[in-house]
Coordinates of C-alpha atoms and ligand atoms in Angstrom, one line a residue:
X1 CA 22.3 -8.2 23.9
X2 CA 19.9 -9.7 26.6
X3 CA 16.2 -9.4 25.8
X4 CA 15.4 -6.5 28.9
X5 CA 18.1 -3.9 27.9
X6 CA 16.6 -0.8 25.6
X7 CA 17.8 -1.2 22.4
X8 CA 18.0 1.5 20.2
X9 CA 14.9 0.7 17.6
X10 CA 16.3 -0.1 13.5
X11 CA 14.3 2.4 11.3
X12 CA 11.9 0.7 8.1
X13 CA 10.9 3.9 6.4
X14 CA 8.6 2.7 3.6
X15 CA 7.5 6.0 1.1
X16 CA 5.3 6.2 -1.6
X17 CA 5.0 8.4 -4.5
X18 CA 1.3 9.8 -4.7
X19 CA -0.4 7.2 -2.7
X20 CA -3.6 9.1 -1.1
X21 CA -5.5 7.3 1.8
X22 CA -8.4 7.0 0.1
X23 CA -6.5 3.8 -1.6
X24 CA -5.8 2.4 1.8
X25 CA -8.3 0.1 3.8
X26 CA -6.6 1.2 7.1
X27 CA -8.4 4.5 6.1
X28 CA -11.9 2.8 4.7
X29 CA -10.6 2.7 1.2
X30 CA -14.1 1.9 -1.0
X31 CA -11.7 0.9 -3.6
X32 CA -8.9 -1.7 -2.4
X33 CA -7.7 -3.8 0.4
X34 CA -3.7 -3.4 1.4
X35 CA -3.6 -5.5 4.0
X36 CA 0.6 -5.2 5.1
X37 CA -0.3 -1.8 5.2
X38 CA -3.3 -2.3 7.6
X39 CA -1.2 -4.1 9.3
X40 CA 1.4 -1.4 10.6
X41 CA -1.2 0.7 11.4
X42 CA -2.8 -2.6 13.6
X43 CA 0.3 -2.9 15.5
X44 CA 1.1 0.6 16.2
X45 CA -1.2 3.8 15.4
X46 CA -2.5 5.7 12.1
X47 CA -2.5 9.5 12.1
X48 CA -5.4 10.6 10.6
X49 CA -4.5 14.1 10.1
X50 CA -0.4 13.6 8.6
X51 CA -0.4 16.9 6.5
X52 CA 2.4 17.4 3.9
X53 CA 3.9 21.1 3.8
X54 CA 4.2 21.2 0.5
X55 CA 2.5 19.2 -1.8
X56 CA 5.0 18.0 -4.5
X57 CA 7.1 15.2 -4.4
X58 CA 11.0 16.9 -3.7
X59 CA 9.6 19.7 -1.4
X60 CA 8.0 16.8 0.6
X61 CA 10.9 14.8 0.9
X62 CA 13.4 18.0 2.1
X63 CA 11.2 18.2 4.5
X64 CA 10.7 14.8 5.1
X65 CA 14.8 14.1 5.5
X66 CA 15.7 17.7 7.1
X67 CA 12.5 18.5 9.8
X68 CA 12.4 21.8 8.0
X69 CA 10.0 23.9 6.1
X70 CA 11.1 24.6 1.9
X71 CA 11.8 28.3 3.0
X72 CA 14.5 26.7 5.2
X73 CA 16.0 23.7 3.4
X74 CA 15.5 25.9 0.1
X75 CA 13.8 23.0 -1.4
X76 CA 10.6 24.9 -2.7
X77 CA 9.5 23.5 -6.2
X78 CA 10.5 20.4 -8.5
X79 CA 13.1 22.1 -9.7
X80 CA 14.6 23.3 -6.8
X81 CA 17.5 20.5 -5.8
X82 CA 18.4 19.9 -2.2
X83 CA 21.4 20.7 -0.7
X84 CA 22.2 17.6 1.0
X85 CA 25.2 18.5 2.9
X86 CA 22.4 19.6 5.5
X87 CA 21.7 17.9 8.8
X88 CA 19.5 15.3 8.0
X89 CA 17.7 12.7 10.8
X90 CA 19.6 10.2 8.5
X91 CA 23.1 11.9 8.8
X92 CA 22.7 12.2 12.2
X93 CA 21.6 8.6 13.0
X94 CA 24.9 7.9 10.4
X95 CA 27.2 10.0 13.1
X96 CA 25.4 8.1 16.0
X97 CA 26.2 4.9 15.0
X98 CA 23.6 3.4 12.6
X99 CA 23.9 1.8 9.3
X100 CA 21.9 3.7 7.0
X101 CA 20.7 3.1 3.2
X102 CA 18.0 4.2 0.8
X103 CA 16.5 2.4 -2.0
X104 CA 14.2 4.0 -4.8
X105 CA 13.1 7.5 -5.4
X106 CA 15.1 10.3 -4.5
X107 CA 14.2 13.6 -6.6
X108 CA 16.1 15.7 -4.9
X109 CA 18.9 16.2 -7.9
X110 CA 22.3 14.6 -8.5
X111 CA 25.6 15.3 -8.9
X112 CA 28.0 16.6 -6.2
X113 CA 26.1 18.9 -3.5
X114 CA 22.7 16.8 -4.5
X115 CA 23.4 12.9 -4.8
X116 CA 22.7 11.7 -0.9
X117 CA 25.0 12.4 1.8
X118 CA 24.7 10.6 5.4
X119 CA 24.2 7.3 4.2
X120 CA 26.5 4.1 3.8
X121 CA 24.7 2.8 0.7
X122 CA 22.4 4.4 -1.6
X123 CA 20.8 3.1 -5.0
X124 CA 18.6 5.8 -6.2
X125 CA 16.1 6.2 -9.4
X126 CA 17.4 9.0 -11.5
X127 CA 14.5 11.8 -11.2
X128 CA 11.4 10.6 -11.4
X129 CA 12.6 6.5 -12.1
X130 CA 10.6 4.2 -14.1
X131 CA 8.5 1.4 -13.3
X132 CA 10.3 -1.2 -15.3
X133 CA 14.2 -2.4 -16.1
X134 CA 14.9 0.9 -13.9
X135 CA 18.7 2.2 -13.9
X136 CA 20.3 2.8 -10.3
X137 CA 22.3 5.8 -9.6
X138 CA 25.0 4.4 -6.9
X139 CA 27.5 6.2 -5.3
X140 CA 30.1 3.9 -8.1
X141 CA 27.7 4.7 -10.6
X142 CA 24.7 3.5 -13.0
X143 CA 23.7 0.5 -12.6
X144 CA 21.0 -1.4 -14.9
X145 CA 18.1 -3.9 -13.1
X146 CA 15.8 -6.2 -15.1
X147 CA 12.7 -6.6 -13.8
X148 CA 9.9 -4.1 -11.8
X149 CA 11.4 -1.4 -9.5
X150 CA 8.7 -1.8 -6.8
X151 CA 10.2 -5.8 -6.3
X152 CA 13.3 -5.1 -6.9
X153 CA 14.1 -2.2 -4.7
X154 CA 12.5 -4.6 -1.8
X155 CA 15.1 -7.2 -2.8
X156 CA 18.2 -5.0 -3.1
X157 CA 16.9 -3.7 0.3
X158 CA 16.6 -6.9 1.6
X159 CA 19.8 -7.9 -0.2
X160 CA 22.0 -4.7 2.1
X161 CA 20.3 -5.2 5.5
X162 CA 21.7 -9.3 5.2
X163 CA 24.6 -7.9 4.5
X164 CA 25.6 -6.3 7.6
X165 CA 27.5 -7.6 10.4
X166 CA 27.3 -6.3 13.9
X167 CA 24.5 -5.7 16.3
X168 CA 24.4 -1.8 15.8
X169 CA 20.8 -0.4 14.6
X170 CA 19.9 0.0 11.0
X171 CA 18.1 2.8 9.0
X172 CA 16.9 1.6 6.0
X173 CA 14.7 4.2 3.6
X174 CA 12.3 2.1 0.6
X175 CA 11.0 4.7 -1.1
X176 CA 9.1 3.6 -4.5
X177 CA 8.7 5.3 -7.4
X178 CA 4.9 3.6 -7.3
X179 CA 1.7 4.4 -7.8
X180 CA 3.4 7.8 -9.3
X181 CA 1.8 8.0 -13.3
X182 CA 2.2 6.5 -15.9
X183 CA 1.0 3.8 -13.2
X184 CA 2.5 0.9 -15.4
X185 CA 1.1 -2.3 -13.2
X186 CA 3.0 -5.5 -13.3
X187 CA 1.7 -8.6 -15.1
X188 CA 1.0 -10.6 -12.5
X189 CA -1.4 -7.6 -11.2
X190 CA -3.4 -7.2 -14.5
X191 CA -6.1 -9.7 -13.3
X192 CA -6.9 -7.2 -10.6
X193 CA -9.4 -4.0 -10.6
X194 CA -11.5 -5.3 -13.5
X195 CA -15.3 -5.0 -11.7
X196 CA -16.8 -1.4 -11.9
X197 CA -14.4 1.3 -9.1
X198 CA -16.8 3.9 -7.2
X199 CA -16.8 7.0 -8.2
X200 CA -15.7 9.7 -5.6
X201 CA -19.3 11.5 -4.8
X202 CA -17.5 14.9 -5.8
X203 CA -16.4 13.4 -9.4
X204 CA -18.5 15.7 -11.0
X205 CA -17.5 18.9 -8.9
X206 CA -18.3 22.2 -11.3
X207 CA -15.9 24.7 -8.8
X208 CA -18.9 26.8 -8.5
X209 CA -18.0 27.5 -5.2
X210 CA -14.2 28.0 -5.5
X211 CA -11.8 30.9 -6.6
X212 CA -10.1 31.0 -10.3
X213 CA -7.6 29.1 -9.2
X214 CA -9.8 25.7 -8.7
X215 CA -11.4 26.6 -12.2
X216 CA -7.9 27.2 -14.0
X217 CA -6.0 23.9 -12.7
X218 CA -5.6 21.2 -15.7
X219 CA -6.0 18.0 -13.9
X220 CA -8.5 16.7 -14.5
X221 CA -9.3 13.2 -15.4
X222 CA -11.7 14.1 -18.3
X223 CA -9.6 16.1 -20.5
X224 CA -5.7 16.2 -19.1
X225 CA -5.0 12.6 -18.9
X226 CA -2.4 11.5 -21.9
X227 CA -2.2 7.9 -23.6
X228 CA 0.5 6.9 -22.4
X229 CA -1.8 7.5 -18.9
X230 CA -4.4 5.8 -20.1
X231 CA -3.0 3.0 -22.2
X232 CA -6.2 2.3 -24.7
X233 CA -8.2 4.1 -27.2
X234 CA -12.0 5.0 -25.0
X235 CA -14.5 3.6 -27.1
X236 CA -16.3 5.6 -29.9
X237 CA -19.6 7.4 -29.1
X238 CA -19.1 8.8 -25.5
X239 CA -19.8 12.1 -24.8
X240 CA -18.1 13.9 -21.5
X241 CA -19.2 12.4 -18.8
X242 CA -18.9 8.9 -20.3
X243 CA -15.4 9.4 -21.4
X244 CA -14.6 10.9 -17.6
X245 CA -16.0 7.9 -16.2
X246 CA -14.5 5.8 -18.8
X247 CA -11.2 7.6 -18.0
X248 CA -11.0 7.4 -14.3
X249 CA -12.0 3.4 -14.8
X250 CA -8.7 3.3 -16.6
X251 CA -6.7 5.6 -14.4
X252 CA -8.0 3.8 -11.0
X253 CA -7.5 0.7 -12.1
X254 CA -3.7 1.1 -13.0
X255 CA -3.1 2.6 -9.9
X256 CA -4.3 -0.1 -7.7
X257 CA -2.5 -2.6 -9.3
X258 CA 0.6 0.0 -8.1
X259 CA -0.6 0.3 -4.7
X260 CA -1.0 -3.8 -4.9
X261 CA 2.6 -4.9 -5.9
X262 CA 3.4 -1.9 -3.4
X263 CA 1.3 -3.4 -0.4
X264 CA 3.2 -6.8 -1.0
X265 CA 6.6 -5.8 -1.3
X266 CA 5.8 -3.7 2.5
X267 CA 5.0 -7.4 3.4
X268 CA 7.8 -8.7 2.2
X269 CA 10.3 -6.8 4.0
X270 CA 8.2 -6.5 7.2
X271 CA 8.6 -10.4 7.0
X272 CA 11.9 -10.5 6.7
X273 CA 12.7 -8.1 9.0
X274 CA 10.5 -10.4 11.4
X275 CA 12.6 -13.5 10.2
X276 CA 15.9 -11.4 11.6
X277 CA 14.1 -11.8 14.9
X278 CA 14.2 -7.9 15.0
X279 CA 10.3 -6.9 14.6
X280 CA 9.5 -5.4 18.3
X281 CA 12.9 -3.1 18.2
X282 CA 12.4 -1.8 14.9
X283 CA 10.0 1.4 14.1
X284 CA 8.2 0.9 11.1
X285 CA 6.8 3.7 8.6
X286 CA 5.0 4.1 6.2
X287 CA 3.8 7.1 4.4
X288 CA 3.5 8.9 0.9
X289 CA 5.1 12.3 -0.1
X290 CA 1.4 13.8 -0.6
X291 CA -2.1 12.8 -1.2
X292 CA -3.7 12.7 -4.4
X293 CA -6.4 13.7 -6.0
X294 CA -8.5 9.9 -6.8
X295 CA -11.1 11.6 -8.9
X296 CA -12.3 14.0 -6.0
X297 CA -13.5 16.8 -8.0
X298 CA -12.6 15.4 -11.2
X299 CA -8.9 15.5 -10.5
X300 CA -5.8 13.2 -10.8
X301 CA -2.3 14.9 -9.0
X302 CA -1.7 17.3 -6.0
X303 CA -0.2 20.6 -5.3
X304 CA -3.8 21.8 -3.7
X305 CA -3.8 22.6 -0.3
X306 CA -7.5 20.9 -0.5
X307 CA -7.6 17.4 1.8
X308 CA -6.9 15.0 -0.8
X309 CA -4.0 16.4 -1.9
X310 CA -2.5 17.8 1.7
X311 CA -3.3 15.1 3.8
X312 CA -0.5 12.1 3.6
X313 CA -1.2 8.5 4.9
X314 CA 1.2 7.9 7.7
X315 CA 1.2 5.0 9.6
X316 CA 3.7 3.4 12.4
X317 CA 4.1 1.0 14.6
X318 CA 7.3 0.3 17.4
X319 CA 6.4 -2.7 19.7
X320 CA 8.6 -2.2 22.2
X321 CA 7.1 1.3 22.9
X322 CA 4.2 1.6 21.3
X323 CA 1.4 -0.1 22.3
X324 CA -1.1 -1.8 18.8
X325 CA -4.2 -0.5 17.6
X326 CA -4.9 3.2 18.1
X327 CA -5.5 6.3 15.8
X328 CA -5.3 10.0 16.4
X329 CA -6.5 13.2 14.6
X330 CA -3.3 15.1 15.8
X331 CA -2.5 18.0 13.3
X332 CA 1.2 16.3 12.4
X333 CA 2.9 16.9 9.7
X334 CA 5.9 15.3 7.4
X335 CA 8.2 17.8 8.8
X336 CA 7.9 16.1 12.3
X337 CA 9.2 12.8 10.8
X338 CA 13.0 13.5 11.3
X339 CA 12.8 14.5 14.7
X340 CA 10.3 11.4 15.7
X341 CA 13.4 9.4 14.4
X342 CA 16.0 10.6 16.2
X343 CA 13.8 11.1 19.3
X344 CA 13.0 7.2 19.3
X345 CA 16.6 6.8 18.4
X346 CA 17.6 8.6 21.2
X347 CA 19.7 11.2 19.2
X348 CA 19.4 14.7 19.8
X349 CA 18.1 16.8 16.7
X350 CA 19.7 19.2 15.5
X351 CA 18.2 23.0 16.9
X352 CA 17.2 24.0 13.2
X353 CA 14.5 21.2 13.3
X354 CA 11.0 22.8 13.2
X355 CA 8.7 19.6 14.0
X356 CA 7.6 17.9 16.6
X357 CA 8.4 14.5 17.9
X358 CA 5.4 11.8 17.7
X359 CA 6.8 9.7 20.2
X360 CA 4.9 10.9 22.7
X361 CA 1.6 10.7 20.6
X362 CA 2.9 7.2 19.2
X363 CA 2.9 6.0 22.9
X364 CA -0.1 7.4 23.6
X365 CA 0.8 10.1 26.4
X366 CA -1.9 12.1 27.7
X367 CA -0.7 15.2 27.2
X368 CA 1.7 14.7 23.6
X369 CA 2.5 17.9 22.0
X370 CA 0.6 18.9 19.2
X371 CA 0.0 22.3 17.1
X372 CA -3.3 23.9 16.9
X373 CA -2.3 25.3 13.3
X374 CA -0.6 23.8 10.3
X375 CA 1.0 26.0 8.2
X376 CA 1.3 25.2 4.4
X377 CA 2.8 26.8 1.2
X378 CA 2.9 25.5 -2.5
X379 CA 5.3 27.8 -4.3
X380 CA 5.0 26.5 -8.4
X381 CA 3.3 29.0 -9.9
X382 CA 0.6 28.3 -12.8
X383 CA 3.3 25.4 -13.4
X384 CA 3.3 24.3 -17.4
X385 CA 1.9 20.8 -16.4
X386 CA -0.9 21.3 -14.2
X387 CA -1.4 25.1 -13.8
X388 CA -1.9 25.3 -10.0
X389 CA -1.4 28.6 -8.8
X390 CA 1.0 29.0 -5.9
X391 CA -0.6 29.6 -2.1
X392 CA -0.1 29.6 1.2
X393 CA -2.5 28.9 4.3
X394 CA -3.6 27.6 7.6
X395 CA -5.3 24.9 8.6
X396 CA -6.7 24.5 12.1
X397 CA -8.8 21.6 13.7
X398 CA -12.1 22.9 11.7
X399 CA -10.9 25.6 9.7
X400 CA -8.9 26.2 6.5
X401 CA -8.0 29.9 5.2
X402 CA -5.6 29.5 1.6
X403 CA -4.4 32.8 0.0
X404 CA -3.5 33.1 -3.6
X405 CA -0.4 35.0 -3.8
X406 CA -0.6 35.2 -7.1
X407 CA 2.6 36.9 -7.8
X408 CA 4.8 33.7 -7.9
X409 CA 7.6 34.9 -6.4
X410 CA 8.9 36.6 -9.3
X411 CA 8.9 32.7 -10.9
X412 CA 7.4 32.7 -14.4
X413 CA 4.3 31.3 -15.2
X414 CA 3.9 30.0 -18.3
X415 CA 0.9 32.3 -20.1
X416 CA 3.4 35.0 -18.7
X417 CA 0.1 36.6 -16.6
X418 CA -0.4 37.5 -13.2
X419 CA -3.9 37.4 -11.8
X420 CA -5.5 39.1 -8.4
X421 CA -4.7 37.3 -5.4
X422 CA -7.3 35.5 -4.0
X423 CA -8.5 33.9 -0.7
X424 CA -11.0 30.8 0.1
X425 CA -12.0 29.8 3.1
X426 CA -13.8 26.4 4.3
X427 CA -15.4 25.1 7.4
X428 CA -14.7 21.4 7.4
X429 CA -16.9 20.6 10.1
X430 CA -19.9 21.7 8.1
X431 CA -18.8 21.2 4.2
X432 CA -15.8 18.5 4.7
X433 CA -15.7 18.2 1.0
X434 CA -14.4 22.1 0.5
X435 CA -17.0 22.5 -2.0
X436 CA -17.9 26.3 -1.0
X437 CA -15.7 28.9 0.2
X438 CA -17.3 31.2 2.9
X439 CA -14.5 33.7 3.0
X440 CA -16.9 36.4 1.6
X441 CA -19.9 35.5 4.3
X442 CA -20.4 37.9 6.8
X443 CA -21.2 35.2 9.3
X444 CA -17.6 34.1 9.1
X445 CA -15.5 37.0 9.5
X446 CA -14.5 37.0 12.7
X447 CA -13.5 33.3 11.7
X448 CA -12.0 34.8 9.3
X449 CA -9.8 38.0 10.8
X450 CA -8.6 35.5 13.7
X451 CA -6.8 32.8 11.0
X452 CA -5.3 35.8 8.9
X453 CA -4.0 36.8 11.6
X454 CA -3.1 33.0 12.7
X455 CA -1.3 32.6 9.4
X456 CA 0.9 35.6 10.3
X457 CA 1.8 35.0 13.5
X458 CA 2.7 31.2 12.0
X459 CA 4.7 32.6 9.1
X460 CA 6.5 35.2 11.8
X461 CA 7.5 31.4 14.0
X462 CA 8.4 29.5 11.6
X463 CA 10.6 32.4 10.0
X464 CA 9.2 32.6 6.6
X465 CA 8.5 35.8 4.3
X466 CA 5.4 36.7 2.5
X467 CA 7.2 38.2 0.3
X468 CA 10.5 37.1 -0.1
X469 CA 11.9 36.5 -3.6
X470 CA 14.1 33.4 -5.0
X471 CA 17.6 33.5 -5.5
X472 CA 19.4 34.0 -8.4
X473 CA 19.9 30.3 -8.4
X474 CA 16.2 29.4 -7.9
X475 CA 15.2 31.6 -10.9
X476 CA 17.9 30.3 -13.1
X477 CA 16.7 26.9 -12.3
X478 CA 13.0 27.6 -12.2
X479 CA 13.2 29.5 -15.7
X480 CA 14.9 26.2 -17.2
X481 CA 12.9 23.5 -16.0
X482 CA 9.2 25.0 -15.0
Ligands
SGN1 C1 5.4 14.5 -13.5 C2 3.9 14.2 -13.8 C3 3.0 15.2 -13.2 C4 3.3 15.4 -11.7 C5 4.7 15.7 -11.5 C6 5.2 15.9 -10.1 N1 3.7 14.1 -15.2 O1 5.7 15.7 -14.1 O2 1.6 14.8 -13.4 O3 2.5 16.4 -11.1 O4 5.5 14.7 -12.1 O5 5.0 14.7 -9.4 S1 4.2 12.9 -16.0 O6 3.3 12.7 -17.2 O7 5.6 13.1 -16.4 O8 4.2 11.7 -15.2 S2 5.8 14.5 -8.1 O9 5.3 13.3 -7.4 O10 7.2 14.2 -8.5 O11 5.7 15.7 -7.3
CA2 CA1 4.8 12.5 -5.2

């Protein structure tokens, strides 16, 4: 192949489980430095508005592999498998001609109809994985690994792509189980994260100016984080605010030794891949399934459509396309993944798609597509673990409207209750923390009445139902595992 010819780019999709931006110095992290990471975002650009869909881990990656909303892949909860016979951007590169292979978390189910289809290698945790001596599901099989997955799913990864022979284009999905919890840290990490971690400035958020559903979630890191979380007795004599700060000390620093071993294994493989001589045609990606909540008001996890938890870090860079060093506050979303893929691939997507390429944005075009409104819906309802109740809402360049369904979709909660739906409204130019919701104040109602009628008119495009119920199949499966 002779230097000036296009080549079709290779795909490095680096995912992580729960890594927010806030733990990223790209984004002005006050807490670490992940300097492989910076360093996509340095040679290409770093969306500063990626928002997830859905915020839980195997709704996120549906619609991460299909380009579709959960109402259309059907992947709406945790316990919701994917059917994977769908068109994915990875079959679809697969039937163009590419070599495709994921490594790491999959949570989308096993067995036949679930285990991945569209790729020519796959070693996947089962479920959730663990952090050390994890087991492999493979297409021939279980198969047992000594040593800690975030390394060693970088060097089977490294391992496949030496492996091939041929100059066709590669496809290559690393997606870690880290920094999901328990946050287990590798030894060689433990040195790291032992000086005093800020506190967020809304750590000691009451919810006073929230609905119920803000009041009811139990996440937080004063009272729902377990041992095996935490690791260490707190010491005697603290009353609550000392053991929350105590707490999140413990929590924090766990999780940046994660997101450490995480930010050199990205190196790791970018190197390599830049040893293969292969660097300027190959996009490179990295992103986590949601945010998370790092102690901003008091929290640990997701689910929320609040910032921390809806807002992903997503970062890219293409040098043969994309020129280095920009950012942009697009309104993209995970859904817009596949078919940014394929586009820079050159492969058509398939018409049930229901992103938008980046390309465009990623080369900096004046006039990129982009969406005004972002459409969002979390469907658990008043889940055992973490009792977030299940919404829907919009979010536009200042505003954000959310709507308590409350009903669950006919899912079970677990206190076996329905409350009164609810709605909150934020303006995030004036109160970017969503500390008070001015869906009651008269001076925001036409505000309001034009994004009600926004999130309609989205619903009504992107063909979902208000008030459509699950399938037999969903509530069989939502009544067992929820
Ligand atoms: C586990 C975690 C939860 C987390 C879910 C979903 N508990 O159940 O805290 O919200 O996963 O996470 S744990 O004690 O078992 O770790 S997700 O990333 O898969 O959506
Ligand atoms: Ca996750």
């Amino acid at each position: 192949m002779n230097d000036q010819s296009p080549r079709r780019p290779n795909v490095l999709f680096f995912l992580t489980d729960d890594h927010a931006s806030a733990a990223i110095s790209a984004y002005g992290s006050r807490v670490n430095t992940t300097p492989r990471i910076d360093a996509i975002a340095e040679n290409g650009v770093r969306f500063d508005r990626a928002l997830v869909n859905n915020a839980l881990c195997t709704p996120s990656r549906a619609a991460i592999l299909t380009g579709t909303y959960s109402h259309v892949n059907g992947v709406t909860t945790l316990a919701t498998p994917m059917d994977s016979g769908q068109p994915t951007f990875v079959s679809e590169l697969k039937a163009a001609g590419y070599r495709t292979a994921i490594f790491g978390k999959w949570h989308l189910g096993h067995g036949e109809g679930h285990d991945p289809q569209g790729f020519d290698h796959w070693e996947i945790h089962a479920d959730q994985g663990t952090y050390t001596d994890p087991v492999f599901l493979t297409a021939d099989g279980p198969v047992e690994l000594e040593g800690y997955a975030t390394d060693l799913l970088t060097d089977r990864a490294i391992a496949w792509l030496d492996e091939q022979e041929g100059d066709e284009p590669w496809c290559v999905l690393v997606w870690f189980k880290a920094p999901h919890r328990p946050w287990v840290p590798h030894e060689r990490h433990m040195g790291l994260y032992t000086a005093e971690i800020p506190l967020p400035e809304t750590f000691d958020d009451d919810y006073s100016g929230r609905g119920t559903p803000a009041h009811h979630a139990t996440m937080r890191v004063a009272e729902d984080l377990t041992d095996v979380d935490l690791k260490e007795d707190p010491p005697e004599g603290l009353d609550y605010d000392g053991l929350a700060r105590w707490k999140y000390q413990r929590y924090m620093a766990d999780y940046l030794r994660c997101v450490a071993a995480v930010d050199e294994n990205v190196g790791r493989l970018v190197d390599h891949v830049a040893a293969r001589g292969e660097a300027a045609d190959t996009l490179t990606i990295y992103g986590s399934d949601q945010g998370f909540f790092l102690g901003e008001h008091g929290w640990f996890d997701k689910r929320f459509m609040y910032e921390e938890s809806l807002r992903m870090p997503l970062v890219m860079s293409y040098p043969r396309k994309v020129p280095a060093g920009r950012s942009t506050e697009a309104l993209v979303s995970n859904v817009d993944l596949a078919q940014t893929i394929l586009d820079a691939a050159g492969v058509p997507a398939p018409p049930r798609m229901q992103g938008i390429s980046l390309l465009p944005t990623l080369a900096g075009e004046a006039d990129a597509p982009a969406r005004d409104s972002f459409y969002y819906r979390f469907y658990e309802h008043d889940d055992r673990e973490h009792h977030v109740w299940a919404h829907y809402g919009v979010r536009t360049d200042r505003y954000k409207l959310i709507y308590y369904y409350a009903d669950g979709l006919g899912l079970p909660n677990t206190r076996n209750t329905t409350y009164p739906p609810e709605w909150e409204l934020f303006d995030l130019e004036t109160d970017p923390q969503e500390l008070r919701s001015v869906h009651d104040d008269p001076a925001y109602r036409d505000v309001r009445d034009e994004l009600t009628g926004q999130l309609a008119k989205l619903q009504a495009e992107l063909g979902d139902d208000a008030y459509v119920r699950p399938s037999p199949a969903e509530r069989a499966a939502a009544l067992g595992r929820l």
